[in-house]
Coordinates of C-alpha atoms and ligand atoms in Angstrom, one line a residue:
M1149 CA 8.2 186.7 79.9
K1150 CA 11.7 187.7 81.0
Y1151 CA 10.9 186.5 84.4
F1152 CA 10.4 183.0 83.2
S1153 CA 12.8 182.9 80.3
A1154 CA 15.7 183.4 82.7
L1155 CA 14.6 180.4 84.8
I1156 CA 13.8 178.3 81.8
A1157 CA 17.1 179.1 80.2
A1158 CA 18.8 178.2 83.4
L1159 CA 17.0 174.9 83.3
F1160 CA 18.2 174.1 79.8
F1161 CA 21.7 175.2 80.9
L1162 CA 21.6 172.7 83.8
S1163 CA 20.3 170.1 81.6
S1164 CA 23.3 169.9 79.3
S1165 CA 26.3 167.8 80.0
H1166 CA 28.7 169.1 82.5
A1167 CA 31.7 167.4 80.9
E1168 CA 31.6 170.8 79.3
T1169 CA 35.2 172.0 79.6
D1170 CA 36.6 170.7 76.3
S1171 CA 34.2 168.7 74.4
P1172 CA 30.8 169.7 73.1
A1173 CA 28.4 169.9 75.9
I1174 CA 25.3 169.2 73.9
E1175 CA 25.7 165.6 73.2
S1176 CA 23.0 163.1 73.4
T1177 CA 24.7 159.9 72.5
I1178 CA 23.1 156.9 74.1
T1179 CA 25.6 155.0 76.1
E1180 CA 26.0 151.2 76.0
S1181 CA 25.3 149.2 79.1
T1182 CA 28.1 148.6 81.5
V1183 CA 27.1 148.6 85.1
S1184 CA 23.8 149.2 86.8
E1185 CA 23.0 149.0 90.5
T1186 CA 19.6 149.7 92.0
S1187 CA 21.1 151.3 95.1
S1188 CA 22.7 153.9 92.9
V1189 CA 19.5 155.0 91.2
W1190 CA 17.7 158.2 92.2
D1191 CA 14.3 158.0 93.8
L1192 CA 11.8 160.0 91.8
N1193 CA 9.1 159.2 94.4
D1194 CA 10.3 162.2 96.3
L1195 CA 8.7 164.2 93.4
Y1196 CA 5.6 162.2 92.8
P1197 CA 4.5 158.9 94.3
D1198 CA 3.3 157.6 91.0
T1199 CA 2.5 158.7 87.4
A1200 CA -1.2 159.0 88.2
S1201 CA -0.5 161.9 90.6
W1202 CA 1.7 163.4 88.0
D1203 CA -1.2 163.3 85.5
K1204 CA -3.5 164.8 88.0
D1205 CA -1.1 167.6 88.8
R1206 CA -0.6 168.3 85.1
N1207 CA -4.3 169.0 84.7
D1208 CA -4.4 171.2 87.8
I1209 CA -1.4 173.2 86.7
A1210 CA -2.8 173.7 83.2
A1211 CA -5.9 175.2 84.8
R1212 CA -3.9 177.3 87.1
I1213 CA -1.9 178.7 84.2
T1214 CA -5.2 179.8 82.6
T1215 CA -6.2 181.6 85.8
L1216 CA -3.0 183.6 85.9
R1217 CA -4.2 185.6 82.9
E1218 CA -6.8 187.1 85.1
C1219 CA -4.0 189.2 86.7
K1220 CA -3.5 191.1 83.5
G1221 CA -4.3 194.8 83.9
K1222 CA -4.6 194.5 87.6
L1223 CA -0.9 194.6 88.8
G1224 CA -0.9 198.3 89.4
S1225 CA -4.2 198.4 91.3
S1226 CA -2.7 197.9 94.7
A1227 CA 0.4 196.6 96.5
D1228 CA -1.6 193.7 97.8
M1229 CA -3.0 192.8 94.4
L1230 CA 0.5 192.9 92.9
A1231 CA 1.9 190.7 95.8
Q1232 CA -1.0 188.2 95.3
C1233 CA -0.5 188.0 91.5
L1234 CA 3.3 187.6 91.7
S1235 CA 2.9 185.0 94.4
D1236 CA 0.3 183.0 92.3
I1237 CA 2.6 183.1 89.3
N1238 CA 5.6 182.0 91.4
N1239 CA 3.8 179.1 93.1
T1240 CA 2.4 177.9 89.8
Y1241 CA 5.8 178.0 88.3
K1242 CA 7.4 176.3 91.2
D1243 CA 4.9 173.4 90.9
L1244 CA 5.2 173.3 87.2
L1245 CA 9.0 172.8 87.6
L1246 CA 8.3 169.7 89.7
L1247 CA 6.2 168.3 86.9
Y1248 CA 9.0 169.2 84.5
V1249 CA 11.8 167.7 86.6
Y1250 CA 10.0 164.4 87.1
A1251 CA 9.3 164.0 83.3
Y1252 CA 12.8 165.2 82.4
L1253 CA 14.7 162.9 84.7
A1254 CA 12.6 159.8 83.9
R1255 CA 13.2 160.5 80.2
D1256 CA 17.0 160.9 80.6
T1257 CA 17.4 157.4 82.0
D1258 CA 15.5 155.8 79.2
L1259 CA 15.6 158.0 76.1
G1260 CA 13.8 155.4 73.9
N1261 CA 10.8 155.2 76.2
S1262 CA 7.9 156.9 74.3
E1263 CA 5.7 157.3 77.5
Y1264 CA 8.6 159.3 79.1
L1265 CA 9.2 161.3 75.9
E1266 CA 5.5 162.2 75.8
R1267 CA 5.5 163.4 79.4
A1268 CA 8.6 165.5 78.9
S1269 CA 7.0 167.1 75.8
I1270 CA 3.8 167.8 77.8
A1271 CA 5.8 169.5 80.5
Q1272 CA 7.7 171.5 77.9
M1273 CA 4.4 172.6 76.4
L1274 CA 3.2 173.8 79.7
L1275 CA 6.3 175.8 80.2
T1276 CA 5.7 177.5 76.9
Q1277 CA 2.1 178.2 77.9
M1278 CA 3.3 179.6 81.2
G1279 CA 5.6 182.0 79.4
E1280 CA 2.8 183.1 77.1
A1281 CA 0.2 183.5 79.9
T1282 CA 2.5 185.7 81.9
S1283 CA 4.1 187.7 79.1
F1284 CA 2.1 190.7 80.2
V1285 CA 3.9 191.0 83.6
N1286 CA 7.1 192.8 82.6
P1287 CA 5.5 195.4 80.3
E1288 CA 2.8 196.1 82.9
L1289 CA 5.4 196.6 85.7
I1290 CA 7.3 199.0 83.5
A1291 CA 4.1 200.9 82.7
I1292 CA 3.3 201.2 86.4
G1293 CA 6.7 202.8 86.8
E1294 CA 9.4 203.0 89.4
E1295 CA 7.9 205.6 91.7
K1296 CA 4.6 203.7 92.2
L1297 CA 6.4 200.3 92.5
N1298 CA 8.7 201.7 95.1
G1299 CA 5.7 203.0 97.0
F1300 CA 4.2 199.5 96.9
L1301 CA 7.5 197.9 98.1
A1302 CA 7.5 200.4 101.1
H1303 CA 3.9 199.7 101.9
T1304 CA 4.0 195.9 102.3
D1305 CA 6.5 193.2 103.2
K1306 CA 4.5 190.8 101.1
L1307 CA 6.5 192.0 98.1
N1308 CA 9.9 191.3 99.7
D1309 CA 10.3 188.1 97.8
Y1310 CA 9.9 190.0 94.5
D1311 CA 11.9 193.2 95.2
Y1312 CA 14.9 192.0 93.2
Y1313 CA 12.7 190.8 90.4
I1314 CA 11.0 194.2 90.2
K1315 CA 14.4 196.0 90.3
K1316 CA 15.7 193.8 87.5
T1317 CA 12.6 194.5 85.4
L1318 CA 12.8 198.2 85.9
H1319 CA 16.5 198.1 85.0
L1320 CA 15.6 196.6 81.6
A1321 CA 12.8 199.1 81.0
P1322 CA 14.7 201.0 78.4
F1323 CA 15.1 197.8 76.4
T1324 CA 11.6 196.5 76.9
L1325 CA 9.2 197.1 74.0
S1326 CA 5.5 197.7 74.0
N1327 CA 3.1 194.9 74.8
D1328 CA 2.3 194.1 71.2
E1329 CA 6.0 194.3 70.1
E1330 CA 7.0 192.0 73.0
R1331 CA 4.3 189.5 71.8
I1332 CA 5.7 189.6 68.3
L1333 CA 9.2 189.0 69.6
A1334 CA 8.1 186.1 71.8
A1335 CA 6.4 184.6 68.8
T1336 CA 9.7 184.4 66.9
F1337 CA 11.3 182.3 69.6
D1338 CA 10.8 179.0 67.7
T1339 CA 12.2 180.1 64.4
M1340 CA 15.1 181.7 66.1
Q1341 CA 16.2 178.2 67.2
T1342 CA 16.6 177.0 63.7
P1343 CA 20.4 177.6 63.3
S1344 CA 21.2 175.7 66.4
S1345 CA 18.7 172.9 65.6
V1346 CA 20.2 172.5 62.2
Y1347 CA 23.6 172.5 63.7
D1348 CA 22.7 169.8 66.3
V1349 CA 21.2 167.4 63.7
L1350 CA 23.9 167.9 61.2
T1351 CA 26.8 167.4 63.6
N1352 CA 25.3 164.8 65.8
A1353 CA 23.4 162.7 63.2
E1354 CA 23.7 163.5 59.6
M1355 CA 27.3 164.4 58.9
P1356 CA 29.1 161.1 57.9
M1357 CA 31.8 160.7 60.4
P1358 CA 35.1 159.1 59.3
T1359 CA 36.3 155.6 60.5
V1360 CA 40.0 155.3 61.0
T1361 CA 42.3 152.4 61.6
L1362 CA 44.6 152.9 64.5
S1363 CA 48.1 151.4 64.6
D1364 CA 47.0 148.4 66.6
G1365 CA 44.5 147.5 63.9
T1366 CA 41.3 148.7 65.6
D1367 CA 38.8 150.6 63.6
V1368 CA 37.2 153.6 65.4
V1369 CA 34.4 155.9 64.3
L1370 CA 35.1 159.5 64.9
T1371 CA 31.8 160.8 66.1
P1372 CA 32.3 163.9 68.3
S1373 CA 32.5 161.6 71.4
G1374 CA 34.8 159.1 69.5
Y1375 CA 37.0 162.1 68.6
S1376 CA 37.2 163.3 72.2
Q1377 CA 38.3 159.8 73.3
Y1378 CA 40.8 159.0 70.6
R1379 CA 42.5 162.4 70.2
A1380 CA 44.1 161.6 73.6
V1381 CA 45.8 158.4 72.6
D1382 CA 49.5 157.9 73.4
N1383 CA 50.5 156.9 69.9
R1384 CA 51.4 160.2 68.2
D1385 CA 50.7 158.9 64.6
D1386 CA 47.3 157.7 65.8
R1387 CA 46.3 161.0 67.3
K1388 CA 47.5 162.9 64.2
L1389 CA 45.4 160.6 62.1
V1390 CA 42.4 161.2 64.3
F1391 CA 42.9 164.9 64.1
D1392 CA 43.4 164.9 60.3
Q1393 CA 40.4 162.8 59.5
F1394 CA 38.0 164.4 62.0
W1395 CA 38.8 168.0 61.0
E1396 CA 38.8 167.1 57.3
T1397 CA 35.1 166.1 57.7
Y1398 CA 34.3 169.4 59.4
Q1399 CA 36.3 171.2 56.6
N1400 CA 34.1 169.6 54.0
Y1401 CA 31.0 171.0 55.7
R1402 CA 32.5 174.3 56.7
Q1403 CA 30.3 176.5 54.5
T1404 CA 27.1 174.9 55.8
L1405 CA 28.3 175.1 59.3
G1406 CA 29.4 178.7 58.6
L1407 CA 25.8 179.5 57.6
T1408 CA 24.3 178.0 60.7
L1409 CA 26.7 180.0 62.9
E1410 CA 26.2 183.1 60.9
G1411 CA 22.4 182.6 61.3
Q1412 CA 22.8 182.4 65.0
V1413 CA 25.0 185.5 65.2
K1414 CA 22.6 187.5 63.0
N1415 CA 19.8 186.5 65.3
D1416 CA 21.7 187.7 68.3
V1417 CA 22.6 191.0 66.6
L1418 CA 19.0 191.5 65.4
M1419 CA 17.5 190.9 68.8
A1420 CA 20.0 193.3 70.3
R1421 CA 19.1 196.0 67.7
L1422 CA 15.4 195.5 68.0
R1423 CA 15.6 196.1 71.7
G1424 CA 17.8 199.1 71.3
Y1425 CA 21.1 197.8 72.6
D1426 CA 24.4 199.1 71.2
S1427 CA 25.7 195.6 70.7
A1428 CA 24.9 191.9 71.1
L1429 CA 27.4 191.8 74.0
Q1430 CA 25.6 194.6 75.8
R1431 CA 22.4 192.7 75.5
A1432 CA 23.9 189.5 76.7
Q1433 CA 25.3 191.3 79.8
A1434 CA 22.3 193.5 80.5
E1435 CA 20.0 191.0 82.0
D1436 CA 22.4 190.2 84.8
N1437 CA 23.8 193.7 84.8
I1438 CA 27.3 192.6 84.3
P1439 CA 29.7 195.5 83.6
E1440 CA 31.4 195.3 80.2
A1441 CA 34.7 195.8 82.1
V1442 CA 34.5 192.2 83.3
Y1443 CA 34.7 190.9 79.8
H1444 CA 37.8 193.0 79.0
A1445 CA 39.5 192.3 82.3
L1446 CA 39.3 188.6 81.5
V1447 CA 40.5 188.8 77.9
D1448 CA 43.2 191.4 78.7
T1449 CA 44.7 189.4 81.6
V1450 CA 44.7 186.2 79.7
N1451 CA 46.4 187.8 76.8
E1452 CA 49.0 189.4 79.0
H1453 CA 49.9 186.0 80.4
L1454 CA 49.9 183.7 77.4
D1455 CA 53.4 182.9 78.3
S1456 CA 52.1 180.7 81.1
L1457 CA 50.2 178.7 78.5
H1458 CA 53.3 178.5 76.4
R1459 CA 55.3 177.3 79.4
L1460 CA 52.8 174.5 79.8
V1461 CA 53.1 173.5 76.2
T1462 CA 56.9 173.4 76.5
L1463 CA 56.7 171.5 79.8
R1464 CA 54.4 168.8 78.3
Q1465 CA 56.7 168.6 75.3
R1466 CA 59.5 167.8 77.7
V1467 CA 57.6 165.0 79.4
L1468 CA 56.2 163.7 76.1
G1469 CA 59.7 163.6 74.8
I1470 CA 58.9 165.3 71.5
D1471 CA 61.0 167.9 69.8
E1472 CA 58.2 170.1 68.6
S1473 CA 54.6 170.5 69.6
H1474 CA 51.6 170.3 67.3
Y1475 CA 48.0 171.0 68.1
Y1476 CA 47.3 167.2 68.2
D1477 CA 49.7 167.0 71.2
I1478 CA 47.5 168.9 73.6
Y1479 CA 45.3 166.0 74.8
P1480 CA 47.3 162.9 75.9
A1481 CA 48.0 162.5 79.6
V1482 CA 51.7 163.0 79.9
I1483 CA 52.0 160.9 83.1
P1484 CA 49.7 157.9 83.0
L1485 CA 48.1 156.6 86.1
E1486 CA 46.3 153.2 86.3
R1487 CA 44.0 153.8 89.2
T1488 CA 40.3 153.3 89.7
Y1489 CA 38.0 154.6 92.4
T1490 CA 34.8 152.9 93.5
L1491 CA 31.8 155.1 94.3
E1492 CA 32.3 154.6 98.0
E1493 CA 36.0 155.6 97.7
T1494 CA 35.0 158.7 95.8
K1495 CA 32.5 159.7 98.4
A1496 CA 35.1 159.3 101.2
L1497 CA 37.8 161.1 99.1
T1498 CA 35.6 164.1 98.4
I1499 CA 34.4 164.4 102.0
S1500 CA 38.1 164.7 103.0
A1501 CA 39.0 167.0 100.1
F1502 CA 36.2 169.5 101.0
Q1503 CA 37.3 169.9 104.6
P1504 CA 38.7 173.4 103.9
L1505 CA 35.2 174.6 103.3
G1506 CA 34.4 174.0 107.0
P1507 CA 32.2 171.7 109.1
N1508 CA 28.8 173.1 108.0
Y1509 CA 29.5 172.5 104.3
V1510 CA 31.1 169.1 105.0
N1511 CA 28.2 167.9 107.2
T1512 CA 25.6 169.0 104.7
F1513 CA 27.6 167.4 101.9
T1514 CA 28.1 164.1 103.8
E1515 CA 24.4 163.9 104.5
A1516 CA 23.4 164.7 100.9
V1517 CA 25.8 162.4 99.2
N1518 CA 24.3 159.4 101.0
Q1519 CA 20.8 160.1 99.9
N1520 CA 19.2 158.6 96.8
W1521 CA 19.6 161.7 94.7
M1522 CA 22.0 160.4 92.1
H1523 CA 21.6 158.2 89.0
V1524 CA 25.2 157.0 89.1
Y1525 CA 26.1 154.4 86.4
P1526 CA 25.7 154.2 82.7
S1527 CA 22.8 152.0 81.5
P1528 CA 21.2 151.3 78.1
G1529 CA 19.3 154.3 76.8
K1530 CA 20.6 156.7 79.4
R1531 CA 21.7 160.2 78.5
S1532 CA 25.5 160.6 78.3
G1533 CA 27.4 163.2 80.3
A1534 CA 26.5 164.5 83.7
Y1535 CA 24.2 167.3 85.1
V1536 CA 22.5 168.5 88.2
M1537 CA 18.8 169.5 88.2
G1538 CA 18.2 171.9 91.0
A1539 CA 14.8 173.1 90.0
A1540 CA 12.7 171.0 92.3
Y1541 CA 12.8 173.7 95.0
D1542 CA 10.9 172.0 97.8
V1543 CA 12.4 168.6 97.2
H1544 CA 16.2 168.4 96.6
P1545 CA 18.6 168.5 93.7
Y1546 CA 19.0 165.4 91.4
M1547 CA 22.2 164.4 89.8
L1548 CA 22.8 162.4 86.6
L1549 CA 26.2 160.8 86.2
N1550 CA 27.8 158.2 84.0
Y1551 CA 30.3 157.1 86.6
D1552 CA 33.0 154.7 85.4
N1553 CA 35.5 154.5 88.2
T1554 CA 38.1 156.6 86.4
L1555 CA 39.8 159.7 87.9
E1556 CA 37.7 161.6 85.3
S1557 CA 34.5 160.3 87.0
V1558 CA 35.8 161.3 90.4
S1559 CA 36.4 164.8 89.2
T1560 CA 33.0 165.0 87.5
F1561 CA 31.5 163.7 90.7
A1562 CA 33.1 166.6 92.7
H1563 CA 32.1 169.1 90.0
E1564 CA 28.5 168.1 89.9
W1565 CA 28.3 168.0 93.7
G1566 CA 29.4 171.7 93.6
H1567 CA 26.3 172.4 91.5
A1568 CA 24.1 170.3 93.8
M1569 CA 25.4 172.0 97.0
H1570 CA 25.0 175.5 95.4
S1571 CA 21.3 174.6 94.6
L1572 CA 20.8 173.1 98.0
L1573 CA 22.2 176.1 99.9
A1574 CA 20.4 178.6 97.7
N1575 CA 17.1 176.7 98.0
R1576 CA 17.4 176.5 101.7
N1577 CA 18.3 180.1 102.2
Q1578 CA 16.3 182.0 99.6
P1579 CA 12.6 182.1 98.7
F1580 CA 11.8 180.3 95.4
S1581 CA 11.8 183.6 93.6
K1582 CA 15.4 184.3 94.5
S1583 CA 16.8 180.8 94.5
D1584 CA 17.9 180.4 90.9
Y1585 CA 21.5 181.6 90.5
A1586 CA 22.8 183.2 87.3
T1587 CA 25.0 181.6 84.7
F1588 CA 27.7 184.1 85.6
I1589 CA 28.3 182.4 88.9
A1590 CA 27.0 178.9 88.1
E1591 CA 30.4 177.3 87.7
I1592 CA 32.0 178.7 90.9
A1593 CA 30.9 175.9 93.3
S1594 CA 31.6 173.2 90.8
T1595 CA 35.1 174.4 90.0
A1596 CA 35.9 175.1 93.6
N1597 CA 35.2 171.5 94.4
E1598 CA 37.5 170.4 91.6
V1599 CA 40.3 172.7 92.9
L1600 CA 39.9 171.2 96.4
L1601 CA 39.9 167.7 95.0
F1602 CA 43.1 168.1 93.1
E1603 CA 44.8 169.9 95.9
Y1604 CA 43.9 167.0 98.2
L1605 CA 44.9 164.3 95.7
K1606 CA 48.2 166.1 95.0
N1607 CA 49.0 166.5 98.7
N1608 CA 48.2 162.9 99.5
A1609 CA 49.9 161.3 96.5
K1610 CA 52.1 158.4 97.4
T1611 CA 54.7 158.7 94.7
D1612 CA 56.2 161.4 92.6
E1613 CA 54.6 159.8 89.5
E1614 CA 51.2 160.1 91.1
R1615 CA 51.8 163.6 92.2
L1616 CA 52.9 164.5 88.6
H1617 CA 49.8 162.9 87.2
F1618 CA 47.5 165.1 89.4
L1619 CA 49.6 168.2 88.7
F1620 CA 49.3 167.7 84.9
K1621 CA 45.7 166.8 85.2
E1622 CA 44.9 170.1 86.8
L1623 CA 47.1 172.0 84.4
S1624 CA 45.3 170.4 81.5
Q1625 CA 42.0 171.5 83.1
L1626 CA 43.3 175.1 83.3
R1627 CA 44.3 175.0 79.7
A1628 CA 40.9 173.7 78.7
T1629 CA 38.8 176.0 80.9
F1630 CA 40.6 179.2 81.6
F1631 CA 42.6 179.7 78.4
R1632 CA 40.4 177.8 75.9
Q1633 CA 37.1 179.3 77.1
T1634 CA 38.7 182.8 77.0
Q1635 CA 39.9 182.2 73.5
F1636 CA 36.3 181.1 72.6
A1637 CA 35.1 184.3 74.2
E1638 CA 37.3 186.4 72.1
F1639 CA 36.2 184.5 69.0
E1640 CA 32.5 184.9 69.9
L1641 CA 32.9 188.7 70.4
A1642 CA 34.9 189.0 67.2
I1643 CA 32.3 187.3 65.0
H1644 CA 29.5 189.3 66.6
E1645 CA 31.4 192.5 66.0
H1646 CA 32.1 191.5 62.5
V1647 CA 28.4 191.1 61.7
E1648 CA 27.6 194.3 63.6
R1649 CA 30.0 196.1 61.2
G1650 CA 28.0 194.7 58.3
G1651 CA 30.4 191.8 57.5
A1652 CA 29.5 188.3 56.5
L1653 CA 30.7 185.1 58.0
S1654 CA 31.6 182.3 55.5
G1655 CA 33.2 179.1 56.6
D1656 CA 36.5 180.4 55.3
K1657 CA 36.1 183.7 57.1
L1658 CA 35.4 181.8 60.4
N1659 CA 38.4 179.6 59.8
S1660 CA 40.6 182.7 59.4
I1661 CA 39.3 184.5 62.5
Y1662 CA 39.5 181.4 64.6
G1663 CA 42.9 180.4 63.2
D1664 CA 44.4 183.7 64.0
L1665 CA 43.3 183.4 67.6
L1666 CA 44.4 179.8 68.0
K1667 CA 47.8 180.7 66.6
R1668 CA 48.2 183.7 69.0
Y1669 CA 47.1 181.6 72.0
F1670 CA 49.5 178.8 71.3
G1671 CA 52.4 180.9 70.2
H1672 CA 52.5 179.6 66.6
D1673 CA 54.6 182.5 65.4
L1674 CA 56.9 182.2 68.4
G1675 CA 57.6 178.6 67.6
V1676 CA 55.9 177.3 70.7
M1677 CA 53.3 175.1 69.0
T1678 CA 52.5 174.6 65.3
I1679 CA 48.8 175.1 64.4
D1680 CA 48.1 173.3 61.1
E1681 CA 45.7 175.1 58.9
A1682 CA 43.4 172.0 58.7
Y1683 CA 42.5 172.4 62.3
T1684 CA 41.3 176.0 62.2
V1685 CA 37.8 174.7 61.6
E1686 CA 37.6 173.8 65.3
W1687 CA 35.0 176.6 65.8
A1688 CA 32.5 174.4 64.0
Y1689 CA 32.8 171.8 66.8
V1690 CA 31.7 174.1 69.7
P1691 CA 27.9 174.1 70.3
H1692 CA 28.3 176.8 73.0
F1693 CA 28.6 179.4 70.2
Y1694 CA 24.9 178.9 69.8
R1695 CA 24.3 180.0 73.4
N1696 CA 24.7 183.8 73.3
F1697 CA 27.9 184.7 75.1
Y1698 CA 27.9 181.7 77.4
V1699 CA 31.6 180.8 77.2
Y1700 CA 33.1 184.0 78.8
Q1701 CA 30.8 183.4 81.8
Y1702 CA 32.4 180.0 82.1
A1703 CA 35.9 181.5 82.2
T1704 CA 34.9 184.1 84.7
S1705 CA 33.1 181.6 86.9
I1706 CA 36.1 179.3 87.1
S1707 CA 38.4 182.3 87.7
A1708 CA 36.3 183.4 90.7
A1709 CA 36.5 179.8 92.0
Y1710 CA 40.3 179.7 91.8
Y1711 CA 40.5 183.1 93.5
L1712 CA 38.1 182.1 96.2
M1713 CA 39.8 178.7 96.9
D1714 CA 43.1 180.4 97.0
R1715 CA 41.7 182.5 99.8
V1716 CA 39.9 179.6 101.5
L1717 CA 43.2 177.6 101.6
N1718 CA 45.2 180.5 102.9
D1719 CA 42.9 182.7 105.0
G1720 CA 40.7 180.1 106.6
E1721 CA 37.4 180.9 108.2
E1722 CA 36.6 184.4 106.9
A1723 CA 37.1 183.4 103.3
Q1724 CA 35.1 180.2 104.0
Q1725 CA 32.1 182.3 105.1
Q1726 CA 32.4 184.7 102.2
Y1727 CA 32.4 181.7 99.8
L1728 CA 29.4 180.1 101.5
D1729 CA 27.6 183.5 101.4
I1730 CA 27.9 183.5 97.6
L1731 CA 26.3 180.0 97.4
R1732 CA 23.6 180.9 99.9
A1733 CA 22.7 184.1 98.0
G1734 CA 21.4 182.1 95.1
G1735 CA 19.8 184.5 92.7
S1736 CA 18.9 187.2 95.2
D1737 CA 20.9 190.0 93.5
Y1738 CA 22.9 190.7 90.4
P1739 CA 25.6 188.1 90.3
Y1740 CA 28.4 190.7 89.9
E1741 CA 27.1 192.3 93.2
I1742 CA 26.9 189.0 95.0
L1743 CA 30.5 188.4 94.2
R1744 CA 31.6 192.0 94.9
R1745 CA 30.1 191.8 98.4
A1746 CA 32.2 188.7 99.0
G1747 CA 35.3 190.6 98.1
V1748 CA 35.6 189.3 94.5
D1749 CA 35.6 192.1 91.9
M1750 CA 35.2 190.4 88.6
A1751 CA 36.1 193.6 86.8
S1752 CA 39.6 193.6 88.4
H1753 CA 42.6 191.9 87.0
E1754 CA 43.4 190.5 90.4
V1755 CA 40.8 187.6 90.1
Y1756 CA 42.3 186.4 86.9
L1757 CA 45.8 186.8 88.1
A1758 CA 45.0 184.3 90.8
V1759 CA 44.5 181.6 88.2
I1760 CA 47.8 182.4 86.5
R1761 CA 49.6 182.3 89.8
R1762 CA 48.2 178.9 90.7
M1763 CA 49.1 177.6 87.3
N1764 CA 52.6 178.8 87.6
R1765 CA 52.9 177.3 91.1
L1766 CA 51.7 173.9 89.8
M1767 CA 54.3 174.1 87.0
D1768 CA 57.0 175.0 89.5
E1769 CA 56.1 171.9 91.5
A1770 CA 56.0 169.7 88.4
E1771 CA 59.4 171.0 87.3
Q1772 CA 60.9 170.4 90.7
I1773 CA 59.9 166.7 90.6
L1774 CA 61.0 166.4 87.0
D1775 CA 64.4 168.0 87.7
K1776 CA 65.3 165.5 90.4
Q1777 CA 64.3 162.5 88.3
P1778 CA 67.0 160.8 86.3
S1779 CA 66.4 161.7 82.7
K1780 CA 64.5 158.9 81.0
P1781 CA 65.2 157.8 77.5
V1782 CA 62.7 159.8 75.5
E1783 CA 60.2 158.1 73.3
V1784 CA 61.3 158.2 69.7
T1785 CA 58.6 160.0 67.7
K1786 CA 58.3 160.7 64.1
T1787 CA 58.0 164.3 63.1
P1788 CA 55.0 164.6 60.8
Ligands
LIG3124 ZN1 29.3 172.6 85.5

């Protein structure tokens, strides 16, 4: 069960939008038509030549899943039998994922198509059946025991592809229950999803979102995606209005939203207790064997360097020409840049930007980026956001984008190609059973590409204005990823610990916990930025809190990327190889170990300090440019 749940979870993870840094990732807004070009549409024939072959495969796989049950009770009979069973399970799963990827991708380009929806739900059902049919594997391995399994491993190299899996399973033995108990827990899977399903429907569909009239007379509806667009408008009164109305709506529903989040946290705490963990955090970290010190190194280092975040707020305030900062001032671009990039320009730009990663990476990327692996432009009925699906192991990664020629799209393009390259290199260098990389390292390649992109854009800017734009763009990114996700991580831990101590989480309680953190991060008491009480309901806007300690792994991933790119840009080839080793390692070992071997100790403060150092350097550069510019008349703004 564990074996597959990890991979299935990864699949869902990859399926969500990757514009994840600041806005809710789980959005399924159907975008309106703008552009559509046939040459920019992925070729699903690489998976199946036609739907008839998909249908045929579906029946074959259903039959193969049934056959897998025959391995039950036989795993310990011999090393060869164990190898045969694990290999049958893996091959079936690998083929099932092809089926799934085909259905999933087709559906996401036409969400209203009932034939596609049906195929996706059939694939989903087969995944569930696969999980049930193989739920005996882990308890049986644990019952066989370490000694005998080590004997098997020494006896035959047919088990080589599964040694890490066996090690992982044995490591979790103290927290794995009896066969019957595991079956009961597995049966609760669906009901455990209720808090997040309710949350999704309420916030994406049923909550009446406000309409506001902006100063130019346009009416805009503040859906979550409308909010993320209009909160960044230049007119300060408008963005205050957007904030006030949007958060008022969430405030009106805070008790219901508090109950859904409390439900989720209680589920996490209950599952941890039932399995014998000391805490929900321990359970979340156990599967990938991540030391708890990692969590604290991140949170402590960020807290020790909040002055860098405060410096950014003050610097933005200077450029925005306002005399005090409010929370609604964090989003507008301080230096506008009217520039668009065609897809071909973006390809060329990223190829140049990725040069520091060396010729091997660049050649592989150049070849890959010119294949029909991407669904590039928005079209009617297509899923919003962007993602990479790397689960078609023998085929290639697929990428969904909603490219709109903005710098934002360029950066998403670079980001998603990081995921795609990670999948590609892992799939080419690891057997299927060791190809799927952990969430803990999933955002390294994507963030690394973004760092290199902005480094290149900044160094090749034609004017000071352009350079400032890129500098502030990256700085905003750092605020939204490194600081914000760490703040989320602290919040997530605080609410879990609160429930673990027997406390309850009402909407008001959550406002107060979140508000305290928000104020500390943005220096409310130090006079750096005013956090208005109305906005402390922001916790209710973040779907990631329904994903069991996901956010800290986002912050650690991006920190590792900054640390590694720092080294790649300064130390050259050795650092390059170490970085590529991480990508090639896929899921062949515990993610913390993969990184440690490449010289990145995620439990040390050094990694996180690299992010702070880069941020300070970027601010130094921005200040230098600003200091030599003649001071401009500042925009007169009203103090609310
Ligand atoms: Zn990503």
